[in-house]
Amino acid sequence: MKTLILFSFICFACTKIEYIIEQPMKTTMVNDSINVKVTKPAIDTVKPVKPAKYVLHDIDGNVYDSIVIGLQTWMTENLKTTKFNDGTPLIDASIDSVWQNTRQAAYGTDGYNVFYNFPAVYTDGWTDNKLCPVGWHVSTDSDWMLLEASLGVPDSELNTFGSQGTIVAYWLEQSGFKARLEGMRTSTGEYIGGGHSAFWWCGMVAMDQLIHYNGSPVDRDISLFLGSIDRRAVEDNEGLSVRCVKN
């Protein structure tokens, strides 16, 4: 009986060793001390490596995540840089008197959020001026229209000014877009709307539309009190947030 049990154990051990050796291994090392050959896995057993998460840096070293919505890739938070992507600094107009009097590219901060005037977004009339990291651009009117369409805003509303959609604000705030309700900065330097509203520059629109609004720049803004997204004309010395879109 003891002989039979010992023989069975030896057979089981041999089978186990043979099974282990024949299985694909993750290493190509050979252990000479026991002279066991370890083989590479067959190509069809190798799982593809998951791409690393895309991380975006601005010129100041701030780090941003991104989200794909439809055919677009958006930052998931507002821009915070204080320089153009070539290293040229913006004017720090955090002091109210500076903000009120500058017409050059400037930013202002309340200590937590960064707001830009229109010259910081488009320095030469309607030409994108490298505010976003290389390979990205300030979200345009057309970018916002594509986003709005993907969120169910009717085609009949996309080209109009005023309120669009009904639940867009809530989606932008609750989804991976992470709409930061940072409010805005008025032309006098006052910070308003924080905690319930957000305002973004959306740059260039068709000139025939601007004629009806005295050539004013255009934004997108949301309020959780209303639920819609607004497209409106704004003053170029107001301070709004910026979202960047991948080229």
GROMACS .gro file of C-alpha atoms in nm, residues 89-245:
model
  157
   89PRO     CA    1   0.410   8.590  -2.092
   90LEU     CA    2   0.061   8.734  -2.073
   91ILE     CA    3   0.002   9.049  -1.869
   92ASP     CA    4  -0.098   8.966  -1.513
   93ALA     CA    5  -0.408   9.181  -1.472
   94SER     CA    6  -0.533   9.028  -1.148
   95ILE     CA    7  -0.545   9.379  -0.996
   96ASP     CA    8  -0.872   9.546  -1.094
   97SER     CA    9  -0.718   9.873  -1.216
   98VAL     CA   10  -0.484   9.683  -1.452
   99TRP     CA   11  -0.768   9.468  -1.581
  100GLN     CA   12  -0.986   9.771  -1.652
  101ASN     CA   13  -0.721   9.957  -1.851
  102THR     CA   14  -0.534   9.694  -2.052
  103ARG     CA   15  -0.626   9.607  -2.408
  104GLN     CA   16  -0.336   9.371  -2.452
  105ALA     CA   17  -0.334   8.995  -2.399
  106ALA     CA   18  -0.396   8.948  -2.027
  107TYR     CA   19  -0.520   8.708  -1.765
  108GLY     CA   20  -0.659   8.755  -1.419
  109THR     CA   21  -0.694   8.512  -1.132
  110ASP     CA   22  -0.900   8.510  -0.814
  111GLY     CA   23  -0.645   8.278  -0.658
  112TYR     CA   24  -0.811   7.962  -0.785
  113ASN     CA   25  -0.934   8.019  -1.140
  114VAL     CA   26  -0.777   8.186  -1.443
  115PHE     CA   27  -0.975   8.413  -1.676
  116TYR     CA   28  -0.858   8.560  -2.008
  117ASN     CA   29  -0.957   8.872  -2.200
  118PHE     CA   30  -1.030   8.841  -2.571
  119PRO     CA   31  -0.689   8.972  -2.689
  120ALA     CA   32  -0.531   8.680  -2.501
  121VAL     CA   33  -0.744   8.437  -2.699
  122TYR     CA   34  -0.721   8.599  -3.043
  123THR     CA   35  -0.446   8.861  -3.065
  124ASP     CA   36  -0.471   8.953  -3.431
  125GLY     CA   37  -0.841   9.007  -3.491
  126TRP     CA   38  -0.955   8.648  -3.541
  127THR     CA   39  -0.624   8.462  -3.559
  128ASP     CA   40  -0.557   8.191  -3.299
  129ASN     CA   41  -0.255   8.306  -3.102
  130LYS     CA   42  -0.101   7.993  -2.947
  131LEU     CA   43  -0.268   8.022  -2.608
  132CYS     CA   44  -0.333   7.645  -2.596
  133PRO     CA   45  -0.057   7.383  -2.593
  134VAL     CA   46   0.100   7.291  -2.928
  135GLY     CA   47  -0.137   7.070  -3.126
  136TRP     CA   48  -0.444   7.218  -2.958
  137HIS     CA   49  -0.654   7.530  -3.015
  138VAL     CA   50  -0.902   7.751  -2.833
  139SER     CA   51  -1.245   7.596  -2.884
  140THR     CA   52  -1.419   7.769  -3.173
  141ASP     CA   53  -1.781   7.845  -3.246
  142SER     CA   54  -1.783   7.547  -3.485
  143ASP     CA   55  -1.632   7.320  -3.217
  144TRP     CA   56  -1.912   7.412  -2.980
  145MET     CA   57  -2.175   7.352  -3.247
  146LEU     CA   58  -2.046   6.999  -3.302
  147LEU     CA   59  -2.050   6.938  -2.928
  148GLU     CA   60  -2.400   7.078  -2.892
  149ALA     CA   61  -2.530   6.868  -3.181
  150SER     CA   62  -2.389   6.554  -3.019
  151LEU     CA   63  -2.578   6.648  -2.700
  152GLY     CA   64  -2.910   6.676  -2.880
  153VAL     CA   65  -2.938   7.049  -2.946
  154PRO     CA   66  -3.173   7.081  -3.248
  155ASP     CA   67  -3.020   7.194  -3.577
  156SER     CA   68  -3.263   7.485  -3.583
  157GLU     CA   69  -3.102   7.627  -3.267
  158LEU     CA   70  -2.733   7.571  -3.341
  159ASN     CA   71  -2.685   7.889  -3.545
  160THR     CA   72  -2.896   8.114  -3.325
  161PHE     CA   73  -2.800   8.339  -3.036
  162GLY     CA   74  -2.948   8.291  -2.692
  163SER     CA   75  -3.050   7.971  -2.512
  164GLN     CA   76  -3.010   7.631  -2.677
  165GLY     CA   77  -3.113   7.285  -2.558
  166THR     CA   78  -3.264   7.203  -2.220
  167ILE     CA   79  -3.027   6.976  -2.023
  168VAL     CA   80  -2.692   7.069  -2.178
  169ALA     CA   81  -2.569   7.257  -1.871
  170TYR     CA   82  -2.635   6.964  -1.640
  171TRP     CA   83  -2.464   6.719  -1.876
  172LEU     CA   84  -2.154   6.936  -1.914
  173GLU     CA   85  -2.126   6.972  -1.537
  174GLN     CA   86  -2.193   6.608  -1.445
  175SER     CA   87  -2.018   6.424  -1.730
  176GLY     CA   88  -1.653   6.362  -1.808
  177PHE     CA   89  -1.642   6.708  -1.965
  178LYS     CA   90  -1.631   6.838  -1.605
  179ALA     CA   91  -1.762   7.187  -1.662
  180ARG     CA   92  -1.601   7.390  -1.388
  181LEU     CA   93  -1.855   7.643  -1.265
  182GLU     CA   94  -1.596   7.916  -1.220
  183GLY     CA   95  -1.812   8.209  -1.326
  184MET     CA   96  -1.646   8.499  -1.508
  185ARG     CA   97  -1.479   8.837  -1.458
  186THR     CA   98  -1.657   9.154  -1.564
  187SER     CA   99  -1.491   9.442  -1.748
  188THR     CA  100  -1.454   9.624  -1.413
  189GLY     CA  101  -1.272   9.329  -1.255
  190GLU     CA  102  -1.556   9.183  -1.049
  191TYR     CA  103  -1.582   8.805  -1.026
  192ILE     CA  104  -1.940   8.682  -1.065
  193GLY     CA  105  -2.131   8.359  -1.121
  194GLY     CA  106  -1.893   8.123  -0.941
  195GLY     CA  107  -2.053   7.801  -0.822
  196HIS     CA  108  -2.345   7.799  -1.063
  197SER     CA  109  -2.228   7.936  -1.401
  198ALA     CA  110  -1.944   7.893  -1.651
  199PHE     CA  111  -1.836   8.108  -1.947
  200TRP     CA  112  -1.598   8.011  -2.228
  201TRP     CA  113  -1.453   8.202  -2.521
  202CYS     CA  114  -1.549   8.034  -2.845
  203GLY     CA  115  -1.362   8.266  -3.075
  204MET     CA  116  -1.446   8.331  -3.434
  205VAL     CA  117  -1.791   8.320  -3.592
  206ALA     CA  118  -1.911   8.418  -3.937
  207MET     CA  119  -1.861   8.789  -3.997
  208ASP     CA  120  -2.215   8.837  -4.132
  209GLN     CA  121  -2.345   8.729  -3.792
  210LEU     CA  122  -2.107   8.958  -3.607
  211ILE     CA  123  -2.236   9.259  -3.797
  212HIS     CA  124  -2.564   9.223  -3.611
  213TYR     CA  125  -2.377   9.231  -3.280
  214ASN     CA  126  -2.145   9.526  -3.354
  215GLY     CA  127  -1.848   9.297  -3.414
  216SER     CA  128  -1.847   9.164  -3.058
  217PRO     CA  129  -1.674   8.834  -2.973
  218VAL     CA  130  -1.894   8.537  -2.893
  219ASP     CA  131  -1.896   8.294  -2.602
  220ARG     CA  132  -2.073   7.985  -2.468
  221ASP     CA  133  -2.206   7.992  -2.116
  222ILE     CA  134  -2.415   7.769  -1.894
  223SER     CA  135  -2.614   7.815  -1.576
  224LEU     CA  136  -2.739   7.525  -1.367
  225PHE     CA  137  -3.042   7.740  -1.283
  226LEU     CA  138  -3.149   7.740  -1.649
  227GLY     CA  139  -3.018   7.409  -1.781
  228SER     CA  140  -2.952   7.538  -2.131
  229ILE     CA  141  -2.633   7.653  -2.302
  230ASP     CA  142  -2.617   8.013  -2.427
  231ARG     CA  143  -2.444   8.161  -2.729
  232ARG     CA  144  -2.408   8.535  -2.681
  233ALA     CA  145  -2.207   8.841  -2.775
  234VAL     CA  146  -1.965   8.963  -2.507
  235GLU     CA  147  -1.720   9.248  -2.450
  236ASP     CA  148  -1.356   9.186  -2.539
  237ASN     CA  149  -1.238   9.304  -2.196
  238GLU     CA  150  -1.451   9.058  -2.004
  239GLY     CA  151  -1.269   8.763  -1.848
  240LEU     CA  152  -1.383   8.418  -1.954
  241SER     CA  153  -1.248   8.066  -1.924
  242VAL     CA  154  -1.088   7.872  -2.210
  243ARG     CA  155  -1.129   7.510  -2.313
  244CYS     CA  156  -0.886   7.369  -2.566
  245VAL     CA  157  -0.967   7.119  -2.842
   0.00000   0.00000   0.00000
